[in-house]
XYZ file of C-alpha atoms in Angstrom:
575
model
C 108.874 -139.767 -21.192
C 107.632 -143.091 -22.029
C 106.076 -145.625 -19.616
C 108.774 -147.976 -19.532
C 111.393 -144.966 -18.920
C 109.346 -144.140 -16.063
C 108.953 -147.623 -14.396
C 113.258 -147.808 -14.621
C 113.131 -144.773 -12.861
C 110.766 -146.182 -10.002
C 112.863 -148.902 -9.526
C 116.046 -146.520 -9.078
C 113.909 -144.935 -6.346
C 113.073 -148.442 -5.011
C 116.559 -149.119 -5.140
C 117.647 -146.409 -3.361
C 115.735 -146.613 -0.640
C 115.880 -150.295 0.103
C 119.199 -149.914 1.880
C 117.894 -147.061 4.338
C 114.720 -148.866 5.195
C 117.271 -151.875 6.272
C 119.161 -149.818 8.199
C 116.441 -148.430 10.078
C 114.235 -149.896 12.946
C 111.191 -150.175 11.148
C 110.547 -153.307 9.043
C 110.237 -153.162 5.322
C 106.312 -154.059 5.145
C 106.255 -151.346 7.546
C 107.255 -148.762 4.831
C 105.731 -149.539 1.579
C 105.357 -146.375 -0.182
C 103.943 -145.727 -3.605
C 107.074 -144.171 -5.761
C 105.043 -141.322 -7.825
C 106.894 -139.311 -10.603
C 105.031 -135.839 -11.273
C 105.797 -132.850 -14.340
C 107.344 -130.342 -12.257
C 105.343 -126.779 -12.770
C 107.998 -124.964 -13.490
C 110.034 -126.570 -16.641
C 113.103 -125.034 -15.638
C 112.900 -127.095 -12.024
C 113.550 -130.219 -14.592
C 111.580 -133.176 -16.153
C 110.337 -135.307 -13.154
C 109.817 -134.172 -9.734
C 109.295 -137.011 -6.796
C 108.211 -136.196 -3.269
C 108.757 -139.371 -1.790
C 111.630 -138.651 0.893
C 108.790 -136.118 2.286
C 106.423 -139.039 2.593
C 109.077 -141.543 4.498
C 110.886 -138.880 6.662
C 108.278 -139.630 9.590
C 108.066 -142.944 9.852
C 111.911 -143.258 9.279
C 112.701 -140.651 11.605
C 114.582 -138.094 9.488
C 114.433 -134.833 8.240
C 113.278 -135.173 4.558
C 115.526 -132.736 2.822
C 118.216 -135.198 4.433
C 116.519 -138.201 3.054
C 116.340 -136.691 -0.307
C 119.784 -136.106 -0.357
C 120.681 -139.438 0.504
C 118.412 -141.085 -2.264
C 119.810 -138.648 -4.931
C 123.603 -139.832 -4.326
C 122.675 -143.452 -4.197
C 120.508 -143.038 -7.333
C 123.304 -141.587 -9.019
C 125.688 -143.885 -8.052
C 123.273 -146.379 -9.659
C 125.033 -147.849 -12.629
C 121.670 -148.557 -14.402
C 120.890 -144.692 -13.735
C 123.622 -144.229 -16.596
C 121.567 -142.968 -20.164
C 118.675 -142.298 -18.556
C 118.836 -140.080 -15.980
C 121.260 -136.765 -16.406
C 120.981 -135.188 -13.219
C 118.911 -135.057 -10.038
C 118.792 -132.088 -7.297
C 117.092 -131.178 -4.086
C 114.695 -128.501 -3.462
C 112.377 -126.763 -0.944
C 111.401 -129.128 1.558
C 112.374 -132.420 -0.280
C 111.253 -132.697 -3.363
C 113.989 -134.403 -5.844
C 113.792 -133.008 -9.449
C 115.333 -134.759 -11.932
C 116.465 -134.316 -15.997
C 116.248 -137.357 -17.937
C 119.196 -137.725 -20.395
C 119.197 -136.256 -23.404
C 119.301 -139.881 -25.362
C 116.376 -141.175 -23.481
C 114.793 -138.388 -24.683
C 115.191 -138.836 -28.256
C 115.058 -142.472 -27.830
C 110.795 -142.077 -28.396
C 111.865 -141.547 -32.528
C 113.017 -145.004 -32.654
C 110.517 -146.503 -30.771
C 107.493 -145.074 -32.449
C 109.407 -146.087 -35.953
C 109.916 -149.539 -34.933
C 106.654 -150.094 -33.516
C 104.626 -148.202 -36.284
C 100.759 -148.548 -36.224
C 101.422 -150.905 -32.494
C 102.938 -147.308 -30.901
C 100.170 -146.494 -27.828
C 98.681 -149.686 -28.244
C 98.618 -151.771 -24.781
C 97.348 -154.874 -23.647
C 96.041 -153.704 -20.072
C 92.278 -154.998 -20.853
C 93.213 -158.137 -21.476
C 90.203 -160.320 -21.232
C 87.717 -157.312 -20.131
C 84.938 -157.293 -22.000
C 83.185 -154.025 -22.860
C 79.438 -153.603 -24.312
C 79.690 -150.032 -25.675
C 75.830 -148.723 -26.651
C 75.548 -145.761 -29.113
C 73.142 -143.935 -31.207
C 70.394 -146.303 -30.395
C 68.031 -144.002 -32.767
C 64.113 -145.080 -32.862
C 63.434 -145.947 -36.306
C 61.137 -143.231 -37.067
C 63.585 -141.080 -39.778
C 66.781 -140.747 -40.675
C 69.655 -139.674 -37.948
C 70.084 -135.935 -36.826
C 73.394 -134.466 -35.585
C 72.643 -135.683 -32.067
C 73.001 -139.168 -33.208
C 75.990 -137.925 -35.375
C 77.570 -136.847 -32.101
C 77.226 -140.425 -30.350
C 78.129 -141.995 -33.384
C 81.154 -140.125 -33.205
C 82.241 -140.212 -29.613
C 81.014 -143.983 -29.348
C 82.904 -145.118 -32.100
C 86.259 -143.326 -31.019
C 85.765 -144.459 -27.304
C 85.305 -147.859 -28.809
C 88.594 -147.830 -30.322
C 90.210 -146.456 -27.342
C 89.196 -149.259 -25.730
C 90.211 -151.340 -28.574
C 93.506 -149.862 -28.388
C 94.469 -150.609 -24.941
C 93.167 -154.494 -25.800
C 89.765 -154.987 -24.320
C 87.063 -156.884 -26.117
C 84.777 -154.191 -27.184
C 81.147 -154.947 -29.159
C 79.420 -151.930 -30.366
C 75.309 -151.926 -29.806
C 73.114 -150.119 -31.601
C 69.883 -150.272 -29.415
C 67.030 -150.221 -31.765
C 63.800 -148.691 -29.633
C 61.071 -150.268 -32.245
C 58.028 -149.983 -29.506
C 55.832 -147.469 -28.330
C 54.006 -144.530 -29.491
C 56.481 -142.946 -31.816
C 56.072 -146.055 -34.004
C 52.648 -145.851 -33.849
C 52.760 -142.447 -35.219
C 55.131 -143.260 -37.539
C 52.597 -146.020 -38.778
C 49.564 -143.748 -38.989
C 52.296 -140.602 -40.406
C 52.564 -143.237 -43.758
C 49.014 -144.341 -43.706
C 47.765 -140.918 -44.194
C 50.528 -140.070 -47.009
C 49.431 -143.437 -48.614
C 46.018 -142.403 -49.085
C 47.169 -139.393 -50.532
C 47.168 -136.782 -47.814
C 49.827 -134.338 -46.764
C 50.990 -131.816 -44.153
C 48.875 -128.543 -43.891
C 45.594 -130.990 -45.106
C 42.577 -131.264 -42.638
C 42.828 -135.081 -42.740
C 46.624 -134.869 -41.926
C 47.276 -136.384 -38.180
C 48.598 -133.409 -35.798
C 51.223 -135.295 -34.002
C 52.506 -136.795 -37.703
C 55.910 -136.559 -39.066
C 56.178 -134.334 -42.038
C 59.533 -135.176 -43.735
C 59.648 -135.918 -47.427
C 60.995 -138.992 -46.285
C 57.107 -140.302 -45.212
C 56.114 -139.735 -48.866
C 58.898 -142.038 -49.852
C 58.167 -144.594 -47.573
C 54.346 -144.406 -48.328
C 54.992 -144.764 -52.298
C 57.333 -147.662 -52.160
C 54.814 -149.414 -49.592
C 51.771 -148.547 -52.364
C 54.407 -150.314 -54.744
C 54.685 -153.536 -52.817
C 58.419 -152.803 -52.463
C 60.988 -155.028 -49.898
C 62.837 -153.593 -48.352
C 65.856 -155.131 -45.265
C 67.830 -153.801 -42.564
C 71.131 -154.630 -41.302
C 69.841 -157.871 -39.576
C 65.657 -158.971 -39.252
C 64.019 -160.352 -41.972
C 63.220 -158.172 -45.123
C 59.827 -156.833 -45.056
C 57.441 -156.608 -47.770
C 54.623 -154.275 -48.164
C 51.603 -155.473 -48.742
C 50.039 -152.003 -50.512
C 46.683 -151.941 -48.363
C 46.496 -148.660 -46.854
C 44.225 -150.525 -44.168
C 46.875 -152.771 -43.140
C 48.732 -150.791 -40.320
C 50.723 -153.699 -39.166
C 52.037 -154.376 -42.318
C 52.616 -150.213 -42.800
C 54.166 -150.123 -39.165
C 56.746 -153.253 -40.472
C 57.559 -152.050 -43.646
C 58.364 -148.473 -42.410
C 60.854 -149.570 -39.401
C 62.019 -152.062 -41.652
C 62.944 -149.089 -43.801
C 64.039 -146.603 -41.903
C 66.739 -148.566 -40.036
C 67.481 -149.393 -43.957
C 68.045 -145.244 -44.136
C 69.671 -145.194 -41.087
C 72.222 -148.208 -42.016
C 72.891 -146.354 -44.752
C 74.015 -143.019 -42.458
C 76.218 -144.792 -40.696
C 78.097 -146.392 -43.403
C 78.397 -142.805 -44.778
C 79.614 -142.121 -41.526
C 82.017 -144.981 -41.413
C 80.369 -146.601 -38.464
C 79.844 -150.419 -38.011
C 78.025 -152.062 -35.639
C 78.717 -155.590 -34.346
C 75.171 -156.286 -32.933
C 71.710 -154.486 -33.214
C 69.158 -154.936 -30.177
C 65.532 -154.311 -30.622
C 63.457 -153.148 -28.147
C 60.489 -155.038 -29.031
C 62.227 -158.645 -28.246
C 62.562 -157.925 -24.560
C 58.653 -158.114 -24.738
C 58.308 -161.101 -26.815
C 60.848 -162.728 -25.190
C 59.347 -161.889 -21.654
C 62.313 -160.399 -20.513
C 60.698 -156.949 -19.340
C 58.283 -159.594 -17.752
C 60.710 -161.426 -15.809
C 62.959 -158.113 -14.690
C 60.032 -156.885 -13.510
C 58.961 -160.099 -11.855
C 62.621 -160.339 -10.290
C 61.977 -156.972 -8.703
C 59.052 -158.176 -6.801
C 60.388 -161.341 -6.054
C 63.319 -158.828 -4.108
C 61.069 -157.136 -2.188
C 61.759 -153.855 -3.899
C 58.382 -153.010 -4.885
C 54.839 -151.971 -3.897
C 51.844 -151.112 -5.321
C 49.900 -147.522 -4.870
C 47.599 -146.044 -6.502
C 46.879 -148.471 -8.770
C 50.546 -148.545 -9.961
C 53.626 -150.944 -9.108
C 56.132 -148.723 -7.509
C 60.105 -149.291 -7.505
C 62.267 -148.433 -4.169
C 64.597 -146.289 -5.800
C 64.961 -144.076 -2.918
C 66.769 -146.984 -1.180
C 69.762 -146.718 -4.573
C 70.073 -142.864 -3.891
C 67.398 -142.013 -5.983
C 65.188 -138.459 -4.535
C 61.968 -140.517 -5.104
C 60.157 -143.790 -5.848
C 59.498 -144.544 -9.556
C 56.431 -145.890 -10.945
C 57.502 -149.130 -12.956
C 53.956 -150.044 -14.013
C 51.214 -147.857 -14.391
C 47.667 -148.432 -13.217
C 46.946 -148.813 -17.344
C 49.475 -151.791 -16.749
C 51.641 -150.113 -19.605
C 55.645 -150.151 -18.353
C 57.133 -146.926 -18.001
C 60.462 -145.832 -19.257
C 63.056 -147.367 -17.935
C 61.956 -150.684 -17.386
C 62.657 -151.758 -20.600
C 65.901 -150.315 -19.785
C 66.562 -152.192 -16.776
C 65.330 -155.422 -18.675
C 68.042 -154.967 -21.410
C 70.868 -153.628 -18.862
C 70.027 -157.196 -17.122
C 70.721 -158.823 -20.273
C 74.062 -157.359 -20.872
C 75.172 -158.366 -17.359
C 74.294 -161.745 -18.130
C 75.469 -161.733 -21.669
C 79.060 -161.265 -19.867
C 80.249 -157.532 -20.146
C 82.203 -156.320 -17.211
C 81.886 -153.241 -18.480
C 78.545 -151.203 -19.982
C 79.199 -147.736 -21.531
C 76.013 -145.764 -22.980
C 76.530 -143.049 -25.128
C 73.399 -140.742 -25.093
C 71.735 -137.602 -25.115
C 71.619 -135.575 -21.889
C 67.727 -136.026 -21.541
C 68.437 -139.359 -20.512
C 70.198 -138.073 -17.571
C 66.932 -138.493 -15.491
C 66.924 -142.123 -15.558
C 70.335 -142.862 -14.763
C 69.731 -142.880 -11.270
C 66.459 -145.716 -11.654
C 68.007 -147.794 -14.004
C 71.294 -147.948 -12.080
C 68.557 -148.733 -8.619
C 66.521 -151.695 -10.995
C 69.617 -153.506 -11.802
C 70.939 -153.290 -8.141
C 67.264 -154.153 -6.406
C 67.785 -157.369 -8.452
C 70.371 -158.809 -6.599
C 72.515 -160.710 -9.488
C 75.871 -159.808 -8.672
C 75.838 -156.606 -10.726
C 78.317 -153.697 -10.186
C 77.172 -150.206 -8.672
C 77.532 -148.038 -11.432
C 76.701 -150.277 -14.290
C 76.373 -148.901 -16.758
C 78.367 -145.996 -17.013
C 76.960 -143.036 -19.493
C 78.479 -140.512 -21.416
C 76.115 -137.842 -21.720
C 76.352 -135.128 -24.589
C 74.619 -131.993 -25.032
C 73.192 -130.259 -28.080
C 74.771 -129.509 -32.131
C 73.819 -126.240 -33.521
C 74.439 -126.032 -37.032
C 75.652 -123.258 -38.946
C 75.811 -122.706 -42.354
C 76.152 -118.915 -44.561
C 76.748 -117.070 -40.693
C 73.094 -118.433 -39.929
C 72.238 -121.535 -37.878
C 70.361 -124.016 -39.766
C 67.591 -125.790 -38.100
C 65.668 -127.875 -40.676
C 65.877 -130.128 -43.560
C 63.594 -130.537 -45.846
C 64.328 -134.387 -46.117
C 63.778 -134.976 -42.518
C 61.128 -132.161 -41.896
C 62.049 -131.078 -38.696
C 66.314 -131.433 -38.494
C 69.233 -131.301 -40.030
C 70.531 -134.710 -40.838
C 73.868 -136.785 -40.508
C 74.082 -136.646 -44.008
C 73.467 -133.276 -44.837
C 76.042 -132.381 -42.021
C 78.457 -134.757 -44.396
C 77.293 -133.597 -47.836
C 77.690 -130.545 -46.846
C 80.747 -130.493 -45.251
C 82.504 -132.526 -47.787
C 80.968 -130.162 -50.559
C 80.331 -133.704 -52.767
C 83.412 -135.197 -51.345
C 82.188 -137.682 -48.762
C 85.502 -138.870 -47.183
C 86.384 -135.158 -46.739
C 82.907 -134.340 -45.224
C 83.057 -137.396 -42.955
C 86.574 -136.663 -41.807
C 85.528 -133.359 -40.591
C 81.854 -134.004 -39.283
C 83.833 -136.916 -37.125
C 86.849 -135.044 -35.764
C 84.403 -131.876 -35.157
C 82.275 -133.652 -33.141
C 84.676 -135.170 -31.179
C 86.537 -132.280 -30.787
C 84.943 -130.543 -27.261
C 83.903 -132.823 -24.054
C 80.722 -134.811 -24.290
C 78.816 -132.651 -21.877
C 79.403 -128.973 -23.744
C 77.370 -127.958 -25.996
C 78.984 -127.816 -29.469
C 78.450 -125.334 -32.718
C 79.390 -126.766 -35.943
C 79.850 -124.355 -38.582
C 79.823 -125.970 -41.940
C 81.523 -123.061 -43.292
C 84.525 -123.691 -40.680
C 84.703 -127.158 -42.015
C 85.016 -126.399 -45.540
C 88.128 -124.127 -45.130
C 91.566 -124.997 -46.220
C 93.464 -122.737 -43.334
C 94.695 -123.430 -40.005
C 90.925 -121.939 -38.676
C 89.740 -126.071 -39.501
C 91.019 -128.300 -37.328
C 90.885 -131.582 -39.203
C 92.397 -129.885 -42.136
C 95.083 -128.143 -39.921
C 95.757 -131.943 -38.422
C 95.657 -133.453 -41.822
C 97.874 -131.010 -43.399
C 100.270 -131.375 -41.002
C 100.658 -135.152 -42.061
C 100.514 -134.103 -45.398
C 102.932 -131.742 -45.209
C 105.538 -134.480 -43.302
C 104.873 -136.899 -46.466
C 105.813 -134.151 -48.699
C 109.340 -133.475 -47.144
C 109.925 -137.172 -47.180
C 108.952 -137.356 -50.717
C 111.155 -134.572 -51.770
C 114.734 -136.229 -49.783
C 113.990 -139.543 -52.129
C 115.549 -142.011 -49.232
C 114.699 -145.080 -47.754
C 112.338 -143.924 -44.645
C 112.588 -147.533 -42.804
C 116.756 -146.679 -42.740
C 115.145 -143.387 -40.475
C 114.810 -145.432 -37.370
C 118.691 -146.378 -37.382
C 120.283 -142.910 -37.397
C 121.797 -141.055 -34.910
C 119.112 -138.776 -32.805
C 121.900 -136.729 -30.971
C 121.590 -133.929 -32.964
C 117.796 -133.090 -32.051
C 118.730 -130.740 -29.359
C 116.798 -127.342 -29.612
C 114.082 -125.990 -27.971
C 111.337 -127.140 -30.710
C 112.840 -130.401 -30.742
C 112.705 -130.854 -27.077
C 109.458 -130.032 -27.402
C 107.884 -132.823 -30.048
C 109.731 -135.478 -28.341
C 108.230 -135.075 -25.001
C 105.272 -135.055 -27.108
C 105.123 -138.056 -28.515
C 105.948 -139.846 -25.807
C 102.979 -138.675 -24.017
C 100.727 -140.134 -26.742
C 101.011 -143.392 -24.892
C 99.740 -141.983 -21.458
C 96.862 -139.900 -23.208
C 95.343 -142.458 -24.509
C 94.773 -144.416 -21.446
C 93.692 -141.199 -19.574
C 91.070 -141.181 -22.386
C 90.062 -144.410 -21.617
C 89.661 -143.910 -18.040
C 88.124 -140.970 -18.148
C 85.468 -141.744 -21.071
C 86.837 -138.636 -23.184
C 87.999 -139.039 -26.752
C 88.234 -135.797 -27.087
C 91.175 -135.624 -25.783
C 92.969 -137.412 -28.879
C 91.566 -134.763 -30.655
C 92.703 -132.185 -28.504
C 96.399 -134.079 -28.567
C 96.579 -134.078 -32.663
C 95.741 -130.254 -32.743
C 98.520 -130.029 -30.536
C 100.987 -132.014 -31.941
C 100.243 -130.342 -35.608
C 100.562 -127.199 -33.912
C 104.081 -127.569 -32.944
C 105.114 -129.028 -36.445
C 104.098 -126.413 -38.274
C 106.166 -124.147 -35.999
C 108.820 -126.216 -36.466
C 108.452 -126.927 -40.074
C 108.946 -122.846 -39.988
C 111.702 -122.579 -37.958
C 113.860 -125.569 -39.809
C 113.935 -126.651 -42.977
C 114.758 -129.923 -42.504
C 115.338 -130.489 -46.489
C 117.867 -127.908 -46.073
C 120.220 -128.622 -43.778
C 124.044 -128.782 -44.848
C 124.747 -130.764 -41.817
C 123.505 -134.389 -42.907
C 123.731 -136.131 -39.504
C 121.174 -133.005 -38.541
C 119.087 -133.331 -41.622
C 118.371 -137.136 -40.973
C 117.789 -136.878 -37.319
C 115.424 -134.261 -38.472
C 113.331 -136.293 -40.869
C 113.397 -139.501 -38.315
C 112.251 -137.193 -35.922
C 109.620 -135.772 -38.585
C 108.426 -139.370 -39.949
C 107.868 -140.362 -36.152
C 105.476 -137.055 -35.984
C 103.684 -138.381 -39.250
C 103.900 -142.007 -37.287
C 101.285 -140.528 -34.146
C 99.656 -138.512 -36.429
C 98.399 -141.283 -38.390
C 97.631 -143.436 -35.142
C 95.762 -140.756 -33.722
C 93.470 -140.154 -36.856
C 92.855 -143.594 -37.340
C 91.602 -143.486 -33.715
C 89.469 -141.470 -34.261
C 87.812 -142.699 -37.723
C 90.033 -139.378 -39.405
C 91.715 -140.666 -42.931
C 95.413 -139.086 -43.059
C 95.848 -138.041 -46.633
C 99.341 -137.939 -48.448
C 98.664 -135.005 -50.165
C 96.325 -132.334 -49.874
């Protein structure tokens, strides 16, 4: 049933029980109940089950199956009841079931045609402005399946958000300081003067990828090389110059990595480095802030934060007696900026090692006192990608060293056909909750049966644009025929379907889980294959049937193609 269906029928309710609230002793503020429409467990009890005469026969004095009787007759009587609701009974204790009419019903068809590519969109977060972080990779190689996974999930949940009209910039959160960019540095100075892995001059803790070759030969050539935003960095080809070795190879990697995303269809409307909250002096000034609060004190040599006073088991160590910052200071410092940048809303998608500093980040930005939200930000948290390829998992790639990449996961997915392999590396990885871990088996991906869920979803809307091919009308004339005839049990079926499509979507939202639009679009296909089966809707001698069947068929291809899009999924005409 769709939303606006469901608000008429709130108002019968509200119309039926104004009268008996009048005509009892209590006033009407008195009673102001919340009219809530429920799927009853049972099908065969009807569509919508309401137990509101069991909340109101106390304070109006009655005995609620009583009460439930009397709002059934006056809802019934209601002349704007007519078309939309069928019938309406009593059971148990109180509770009212109803069935909606057959022609409200089938009434979704001609909404979904009308409203086309706008069908589940909303407008609810108007003006709400949401920061959503993912991926956030440090620029020491290129991305692993991890980040594929929050590329993924943050990129659907941003168009969720999108969807339901809120504001949404995507982050990328670039962390371009600390010791993994030093070894990265010294990794590339020791290929540029001509060691290699396995050699006694080789640093242990280096990274041993073919991709530090690369990056050592083209800064030995005096290459430039850019990045998505920053300046372009040129190499200056002195193996002694480690600054200039350390700026070319970031510079280069987040090069590599802009180059993964766009494979993976990802864009990015801002990129935040690390590094500028310390030239700027913002870690400085959170930090400062904090004192200024009272929140910390020093032991030991170290600056402690009162986390314990946020929830948190212990006190963290902010500075350490080295005066080096710790974590998730930085953290704090940049989750400060966002605040004041104006996002009501921060969402970080990230691996569930970070789970640890939730709870001191989350304690920084309260100790600070600016007006920001408990909770902020919230985090989506996922958990590991095995990969597995031939009935073996796969562990390494010889580009990376130590991983398998986002673009092998594509190449090989796709097997050379990169839209293919980035439909199914995104709908795969979407396609189980954030926190479960997740195998991906490449071989599952590549088949062309109803065992691969993209191609399963895809085919589905492939198989809709075939039928509507072969009947050679005028589809747009679909969403002006007579729906009547879609009466069987299969039928019933899709069109309480699609009008849930609406209402999953903003449970998605809430609940920071696109992988439930994923879950939806299996389920949808699922029942249009079965009914492809069972009718042939090319075949029908009745034509009245044969058009309702095809409207009702071009509104499954409708959602279908919403739902992909969604979710970064192309919907292919023919397969």
């Amino acid at each position: 049933m769709l939303a606006q269906q469901k608000q008429e029928i709130v108002a019968l309710f509200q119309a039926a029980l104004a009268p008996i609230v009048a005509g009892s002793d209590l006033a009407p503020t008195d009673v102001n109940p919340k009219v809530v429409l429920e799927r009853p467990r049972d099908p065969s009890h009807g569509d919508i089950a309401c137990n509101i005469a069991m909340q109101l026969a106390k304070p109006l004095k009655t005995n609620p199956r009583e009460l439930a009787t009397r709002l059934v007759a006056a809802l019934l009587a209601d002349p704007l009841a007519a078309g939309l609701v069928e019938s309406a009974d009593v059971a148990g204790p109180g509770f009212i079931n109803l069935r909606v009419a057959a022609s409200a019903k089938q009434s979704v068809v001609k909404t979904v045609l009308q409203q086309g590519d706008a069908f589940g969109r909303g407008e609810s977060g108007h003006d709400h402005h949401v920061i959503i972080e993912f991926v956030s990779a440090n620029p020491t190689g290129p991305l692993h399946v991890g980040h594929g996974r929050q590329a993924a999930l943050g990129d659907a949940l941003s168009s969720l958000f999108e969807s339901q009209g809120h504001q949404v910039t995507r982050e990328f959160y670039y962390n371009d300081a600390g010791v993994q960019i030093a070894t990265l540095a010294t990794s590339v100075q020791a290929r540029a003067r001509g060691f290699k892995p396995g050699d006694a001059e080789w640093p242990e803790s280096a990274y041993n990828g073919d991709y530090i070759a690369d990056i050592a030969a083209d800064f030995l050539a005096k290459k430039t090389v850019s990045a998505s935003d920053g300046q372009p960095a040129t190499a200056s080809g002195d193996v002694d110059d480690i600054e200039s070795i350390r700026r070319f190879a970031v510079t280069y990697l987040r090069n590599e990595q802009d180059q993964d995303l766009q494979a993976f269809g990802v864009k990015f409307d801002n990129y935040y480095l690390e590094s500028s909250l310390y030239t700027d002096g913002k870690v400085d000034a959170a930090v400062q802030a904090l004192i200024d609060a009272g929140k910390t004190y020093e032991q030991d040599g170290a600056l402690w934060l009162r986390t314990t006073e946020y929830g948190d088991d212990k006190d963290r160590v902010m500075r350490k007696s080295d005066g080096t910052y710790t974590y998730f200071v930085p953290d704090v410092a940049y989750h400060i900026q966002k605040f004041k940048r104006g996002f009501d809303q921060a969402i970080n998608i990230q691996g569930s090692d970070h789970h640890g500093t939730i709870a001191r980040v989350r304690a920084g930005l309260q100790a600070v006192n600016i007006g920001i939200p408990q909770g902020y930000p919230d985090y989506v948290l996922h958990k590991m990608v095995t990969v597995m390829k031939n009935g073996e998992e796969v562990k390494i790639s010889k580009r990376a060293g130590s991983y398998v990449t986002v673009r092998d996961l594509i190449e090989w997915s796709g097997n050379g056909d990169v839209t293919r392999g980035r439909d199914a590396v995104r709908f795969f990885l979407i396609s189980r909750k954030a926190d479960t871990e997740f195998v991906f088996d490449v071989d599952v991906a590549l088949a062309t049966n109803d065992e691969n869920p993209v191609y399963y979803v895809q085919y589905a809307h492939a198989r809709i644009c075939s039928a509507l091919a072969n009947w050679g009308g005028d589809v747009a004339q679909l969403a002006n025929v007579d729906l009547s005839p879609l009466t069987n049990s299969h039928e019933s079926g899709l069109l309480a379907k699609l009008s849930t499509y609406p209402e999953m979507l903003q449970r998605a939202l809430v609940e920071l889980g696109p992988h439930q639009v994923a879950f939806y679009l299996r389920e949808l296909a699922g029942e249009l294959h079965s009914y492809y089966f069972a009718h042939k809707w090319l075949l029908d001698d009745d034509e009245p049937t044969k058009l309702a069947r095809l409207a009702l068929a071009a509104a499954i291809r409708q959602v279908l193609r919403n739902g992909l899009a969604l979710i970064g999924v192309s919907a292919p005409e023919k397969m």
